[in-house]
Tab-separated table of C-alpha atoms and ligand atoms in Angstrom:
chain	number	residue	atom	x	y	z
Y	1	MET	CA	-8.757	12.329	-12.445
Y	2	ARG	CA	-6.979	10.115	-9.900
Y	3	LYS	CA	-3.231	9.943	-10.489
Y	4	LYS	CA	-2.099	6.310	-10.467
Y	5	LEU	CA	0.328	5.366	-7.676
Y	6	VAL	CA	2.619	2.317	-7.766
Y	7	ALA	CA	4.204	1.621	-4.526
Y	8	GLY	CA	6.895	-0.992	-3.870
Y	9	ASN	CA	6.714	-2.945	-0.599
Y	10	TRP	CA	10.212	-4.324	-0.020
Y	11	LYS	CA	9.035	-6.155	3.208
Y	12	MET	CA	12.052	-7.587	5.009
Y	13	ASN	CA	14.385	-7.554	1.972
Y	14	GLY	CA	17.360	-5.416	1.128
Y	15	ALA	CA	20.966	-4.659	2.030
Y	16	ARG	CA	22.901	-1.405	1.580
Y	17	GLU	CA	24.686	-2.412	-1.567
Y	18	GLY	CA	21.666	-3.969	-3.284
Y	19	ASN	CA	19.412	-1.062	-2.343
Y	20	ALA	CA	21.810	1.355	-4.021
Y	21	ALA	CA	21.933	-0.783	-7.222
Y	22	LEU	CA	18.136	-1.180	-7.281
Y	23	LEU	CA	17.525	2.588	-6.854
Y	24	ALA	CA	20.107	3.552	-9.414
Y	25	ALA	CA	18.440	1.360	-11.909
Y	26	LEU	CA	15.040	2.703	-10.932
Y	27	LEU	CA	16.127	6.346	-11.233
Y	28	GLY	CA	17.845	5.697	-14.533
Y	29	GLY	CA	14.655	4.062	-15.982
Y	30	LEU	CA	12.000	6.516	-15.096
Y	31	ASP	CA	11.474	7.831	-18.739
Y	32	GLY	CA	8.045	6.750	-19.822
Y	33	CYS	CA	6.760	6.338	-16.258
Y	34	HIS	CA	3.907	8.883	-15.673
Y	35	CYS	CA	2.403	7.499	-12.513
Y	36	GLU	CA	3.437	8.482	-8.983
Y	37	ILE	CA	5.988	5.980	-7.565
Y	38	ALA	CA	6.872	5.167	-4.036
Y	39	VAL	CA	9.145	2.595	-2.318
Y	40	CYS	CA	8.894	1.214	1.212
Y	41	PRO	CA	12.038	-0.119	2.492
Y	42	PRO	CA	12.680	-1.627	5.953
Y	43	PHE	CA	13.248	1.015	8.766
Y	44	PRO	CA	17.086	0.803	8.931
Y	45	TYR	CA	17.433	1.722	5.150
Y	46	LEU	CA	15.051	4.665	5.278
Y	47	SER	CA	17.904	7.070	5.611
Y	48	GLN	CA	19.959	5.489	2.898
Y	49	VAL	CA	17.067	5.429	0.537
Y	50	ALA	CA	15.975	8.985	1.447
Y	51	SER	CA	19.295	10.371	0.444
Y	52	LEU	CA	19.527	8.277	-2.757
Y	53	LEU	CA	16.007	9.480	-3.663
Y	54	ALA	CA	16.527	13.134	-2.770
Y	55	ASP	CA	15.050	15.429	-5.409
Y	56	SER	CA	13.945	12.417	-7.507
Y	57	GLY	CA	10.369	11.701	-8.549
Y	58	ILE	CA	10.179	8.739	-6.299
Y	59	ALA	CA	8.502	9.002	-2.862
Y	60	LEU	CA	9.486	7.280	0.343
Y	61	GLY	CA	7.191	5.211	2.541
Y	62	ALA	CA	7.540	2.966	5.572
Y	63	GLN	CA	5.941	-0.498	6.014
Y	64	THR	CA	4.294	0.115	9.455
Y	65	LEU	CA	4.375	2.531	12.481
Y	66	SER	CA	3.603	2.505	16.072
Y	67	GLU	CA	0.095	3.713	17.104
Y	68	HIS	CA	1.883	5.562	19.968
Y	69	ALA	CA	3.506	8.857	19.602
Y	70	VAL	CA	6.396	8.567	21.952
Y	71	GLY	CA	7.579	6.818	25.064
Y	72	ALA	CA	8.443	3.371	26.493
Y	73	TYR	CA	7.582	1.088	23.582
Y	74	THR	CA	10.707	-0.995	23.036
Y	75	GLY	CA	11.329	-1.715	19.341
Y	76	GLU	CA	8.611	0.599	17.965
Y	77	VAL	CA	9.008	3.471	15.481
Y	78	SER	CA	6.764	6.478	15.545
Y	79	GLY	CA	5.201	8.322	12.783
Y	80	ALA	CA	7.109	11.490	13.654
Y	81	MET	CA	10.383	9.565	13.218
Y	82	LEU	CA	9.246	8.453	9.774
Y	83	VAL	CA	8.552	12.023	8.811
Y	84	GLU	CA	11.994	13.056	10.059
Y	85	PHE	CA	13.451	10.511	7.579
Y	86	GLY	CA	11.489	11.958	4.656
Y	87	CYS	CA	8.613	9.402	4.529
Y	88	ARG	CA	5.368	10.528	2.753
Y	89	TYR	CA	3.571	7.206	2.960
Y	90	VAL	CA	3.259	4.452	5.473
Y	91	LEU	CA	1.537	1.133	5.036
Y	92	VAL	CA	-1.081	0.295	7.660
Y	93	GLY	CA	-2.737	-3.062	8.265
Y	94	HIS	CA	-0.828	-5.066	5.720
Y	95	SER	CA	-2.123	-8.664	5.838
Y	96	GLU	CA	1.306	-9.879	7.104
Y	97	ARG	CA	1.021	-7.464	10.089
Y	98	ARG	CA	-2.562	-8.692	10.671
Y	99	ALA	CA	-1.727	-12.369	10.381
Y	100	LEU	CA	1.840	-12.668	11.696
Y	101	PHE	CA	1.870	-9.840	14.217
Y	102	ALA	CA	-1.713	-10.068	15.429
Y	103	GLU	CA	-2.682	-6.580	14.495
Y	104	GLY	CA	-6.447	-6.211	14.817
Y	105	ASP	CA	-8.839	-3.748	13.411
Y	106	ALA	CA	-8.713	-1.357	16.472
Y	107	GLN	CA	-4.810	-1.232	16.439
Y	108	ILE	CA	-4.884	-0.668	12.732
Y	109	ALA	CA	-7.328	2.160	13.115
Y	110	ALA	CA	-5.127	3.727	15.776
Y	111	LYS	CA	-2.044	3.480	13.513
Y	112	PHE	CA	-3.965	5.022	10.720
Y	113	ALA	CA	-4.908	7.980	13.022
Y	114	SER	CA	-1.388	8.273	14.341
Y	115	ALA	CA	-0.032	8.465	10.756
Y	116	GLN	CA	-2.347	11.177	9.824
Y	117	ALA	CA	-1.631	13.042	12.995
Y	118	VAL	CA	1.954	13.736	11.841
Y	119	GLY	CA	1.006	14.318	8.183
Y	120	LEU	CA	1.921	10.913	6.797
Y	121	MET	CA	-0.410	9.425	4.088
Y	122	PRO	CA	-1.548	6.031	5.365
Y	123	VAL	CA	-1.974	3.210	2.735
Y	124	LEU	CA	-4.667	1.144	4.368
Y	125	CYS	CA	-4.488	-2.446	3.319
Y	126	LEU	CA	-7.651	-4.568	3.245
Y	127	GLY	CA	-8.215	-8.095	2.031
Y	128	GLU	CA	-9.774	-11.432	2.563
Y	129	THR	CA	-8.221	-14.889	3.138
Y	130	LEU	CA	-8.791	-17.777	0.810
Y	131	ALA	CA	-11.097	-19.480	3.307
Y	132	GLN	CA	-13.145	-16.195	3.568
Y	133	ARG	CA	-13.471	-15.874	-0.154
Y	134	GLU	CA	-14.508	-19.435	-0.479
Y	135	CYS	CA	-17.202	-18.876	2.139
Y	136	GLY	CA	-18.479	-15.993	0.132
Y	137	GLU	CA	-17.331	-13.462	2.748
Y	138	THR	CA	-14.987	-11.290	0.619
Y	139	PHE	CA	-17.224	-8.274	0.631
Y	140	SER	CA	-18.328	-8.451	4.199
Y	141	VAL	CA	-14.672	-8.964	5.395
Y	142	VAL	CA	-13.314	-6.029	3.418
Y	143	ALA	CA	-16.270	-3.779	4.444
Y	144	ALA	CA	-15.645	-4.556	8.067
Y	145	GLN	CA	-11.961	-3.811	7.904
Y	146	LEU	CA	-12.736	-0.514	6.125
Y	147	ALA	CA	-15.561	0.371	8.550
Y	148	ALA	CA	-13.146	-0.038	11.546
Y	149	VAL	CA	-11.141	2.716	10.295
Y	150	LEU	CA	-13.950	4.977	9.087
Y	151	ASP	CA	-15.575	4.671	12.543
Y	152	ARG	CA	-12.476	5.881	14.182
Y	153	VAL	CA	-11.276	8.657	11.953
Y	154	GLY	CA	-14.425	9.579	9.918
Y	155	VAL	CA	-14.801	9.603	6.041
Y	156	LYS	CA	-13.042	12.919	5.488
Y	157	ALA	CA	-9.850	11.408	6.709
Y	158	LEU	CA	-9.764	9.278	3.635
Y	159	ALA	CA	-9.239	12.432	1.539
Y	160	SER	CA	-5.542	12.067	2.781
Y	161	ALA	CA	-5.110	8.431	2.502
Y	162	VAL	CA	-4.782	5.499	0.017
Y	163	VAL	CA	-6.556	2.174	0.163
Y	164	ALA	CA	-4.908	-1.087	-1.081
Y	165	TYR	CA	-7.040	-4.102	-1.742
Y	166	GLU	CA	-4.802	-7.137	-1.334
Y	167	PRO	CA	-6.518	-10.488	-1.360
Y	168	VAL	CA	-4.384	-12.486	1.084
Y	169	TRP	CA	-4.443	-15.546	-1.134
Y	170	ALA	CA	-2.854	-13.544	-3.961
Y	171	ILE	CA	0.100	-12.220	-1.928
Y	172	GLY	CA	3.350	-13.762	-2.719
Y	173	THR	CA	1.701	-16.882	-4.162
Y	174	GLY	CA	1.739	-16.079	-7.899
Y	175	LEU	CA	-2.061	-16.244	-7.841
Y	176	THR	CA	-3.532	-12.884	-8.920
Y	177	ALA	CA	-7.073	-11.867	-8.685
Y	178	THR	CA	-8.615	-11.573	-12.186
Y	179	PRO	CA	-9.183	-7.987	-13.179
Y	180	GLY	CA	-12.980	-8.639	-12.823
Y	181	GLN	CA	-12.527	-10.109	-9.290
Y	182	ALA	CA	-10.385	-7.173	-8.282
Y	183	GLN	CA	-12.563	-4.556	-9.795
Y	184	GLU	CA	-15.733	-5.754	-8.092
Y	185	VAL	CA	-14.131	-5.361	-4.730
Y	186	HIS	CA	-12.562	-2.065	-5.607
Y	187	ALA	CA	-16.059	-0.825	-6.709
Y	188	ALA	CA	-17.512	-2.124	-3.389
Y	189	ILE	CA	-14.911	-0.170	-1.482
Y	190	ARG	CA	-15.532	2.985	-3.370
Y	191	SER	CA	-19.310	2.691	-2.873
Y	192	GLN	CA	-18.923	2.132	0.793
Y	193	VAL	CA	-17.037	5.461	1.038
Y	194	ALA	CA	-19.444	7.151	-1.438
Y	195	ALA	CA	-22.419	6.252	0.772
Y	196	LEU	CA	-20.650	8.666	3.286
Y	197	ASP	CA	-19.150	11.235	0.985
Y	198	CYS	CA	-19.226	11.166	-2.708
Y	199	ASP	CA	-16.296	13.563	-3.228
Y	200	VAL	CA	-13.981	11.743	-1.063
Y	201	ALA	CA	-14.911	8.474	-2.781
Y	202	SER	CA	-14.322	9.806	-6.265
Y	203	GLY	CA	-10.844	11.175	-5.235
Y	204	LEU	CA	-9.780	8.075	-3.309
Y	205	ARG	CA	-6.982	6.073	-4.834
Y	206	ILE	CA	-7.618	2.307	-4.428
Y	207	LEU	CA	-4.497	0.162	-5.321
Y	208	TYR	CA	-4.525	-3.541	-6.060
Y	209	GLY	CA	-1.864	-5.707	-4.548
Y	210	GLY	CA	-1.170	-9.513	-4.752
Y	211	SER	CA	1.332	-10.934	-7.375
Y	212	VAL	CA	1.181	-7.904	-9.649
Y	213	LYS	CA	3.601	-8.457	-12.375
Y	214	ALA	CA	4.634	-6.726	-15.610
Y	215	GLN	CA	2.486	-9.250	-17.487
Y	216	ASN	CA	-0.842	-8.614	-15.692
Y	217	ALA	CA	-0.466	-4.963	-14.490
Y	218	ALA	CA	-1.854	-3.162	-17.532
Y	219	GLU	CA	-5.115	-5.090	-17.529
Y	220	LEU	CA	-5.506	-4.647	-13.756
Y	221	PHE	CA	-4.817	-0.955	-13.872
Y	222	GLY	CA	-7.171	-0.596	-16.787
Y	223	GLN	CA	-10.112	-1.284	-14.543
Y	224	ALA	CA	-12.251	1.739	-13.603
Y	225	ASP	CA	-11.691	1.618	-9.934
Y	226	ILE	CA	-8.031	0.372	-9.822
Y	227	ASP	CA	-5.707	3.277	-9.329
Y	228	GLY	CA	-2.384	1.591	-9.220
Y	229	GLY	CA	-0.642	-1.194	-7.343
Y	230	LEU	CA	1.030	-2.166	-4.176
Y	231	ILE	CA	3.824	-4.448	-5.369
Y	232	GLY	CA	5.870	-6.989	-3.269
Y	233	GLY	CA	8.116	-9.405	-5.061
Y	234	ALA	CA	8.263	-7.568	-8.364
Y	235	ALA	CA	9.392	-4.316	-6.594
Y	236	LEU	CA	12.767	-5.902	-5.826
Y	237	VAL	CA	13.653	-6.241	-9.538
Y	238	ALA	CA	14.142	-2.831	-11.245
Y	239	GLU	CA	12.973	-3.846	-14.790
Y	240	ASP	CA	9.951	-5.667	-13.399
Y	241	PHE	CA	8.972	-2.635	-11.135
Y	242	LEU	CA	9.524	-0.218	-13.985
Y	243	ALA	CA	7.449	-2.241	-16.421
Y	244	ILE	CA	4.661	-2.181	-13.826
Y	245	CYS	CA	5.074	1.594	-13.440
Y	246	ARG	CA	4.816	2.015	-17.273
Y	247	ALA	CA	1.740	-0.253	-17.240
Y	248	ALA	CA	0.067	2.394	-15.123
Y	249	ASN	CA	0.300	5.048	-17.764
S	301	LIG	P1	3.389	-9.589	-3.790
S	301	LIG	O1	3.052	-8.787	-2.492
S	301	LIG	O2	3.402	-8.599	-4.961
S	301	LIG	O3	4.729	-10.202	-3.599
S	301	LIG	O4	2.228	-10.530	-3.982
S	301	LIG	C1	2.193	-7.646	-2.413
S	301	LIG	C2	2.137	-7.064	-1.002
S	301	LIG	O5	2.319	-7.903	-0.019
S	301	LIG	O6	1.963	-5.892	-0.832
């Protein structure tokens, strides 16, 4: 049985005071949430969030990491640094990193490997653009993104990772994939992994992301291959995020 995971991606949002208020509201509202929960604040707030979450049931994640371990890489943050600040998860290959910061499949695969090298659990984000969906390329695009990582790290590495299917056209747009549209991509991801290793595939958590809200979460999370969510906008409002966590029960 895969335990559902709901992860909040704060993106470039937050400020010390607001973070403290958001986390206090989350920590005070966990009754009735039975899924695993994580939050991914911007780098400068990892220390603040780590101390506010200490000994709580909420895990800490980061939004990206360097593919390099150490050295002259101005502005970069290594996986080992994230571990020192208490991170358990790190997003890898989010579509905003792919589109706005030109991260390609090879770099994303290298980041995935660097995360695992220090014991972080990568959350590998996959997803097609609207143009790709309209051309009927959804399955081939997602399969190629996943294959780039599998080729580099091997299928067993997915036993210590999470995948997130996030159609780019659904991120921050208010458009959500229907539960059926999401489920068919999730099922395809799982069968691509199952073709290499059935046990890894059946244990793999595949999250859905893209305009998940309290109102649509339960139906999405009720699909056979959807094991939780990666939440952007709604992760910034405590009641909304908690309602999504409860929908994962
Ligand atoms: P959204 O973002 O929930 O605001 O659509 C999801 C994500 O980018 O992970």
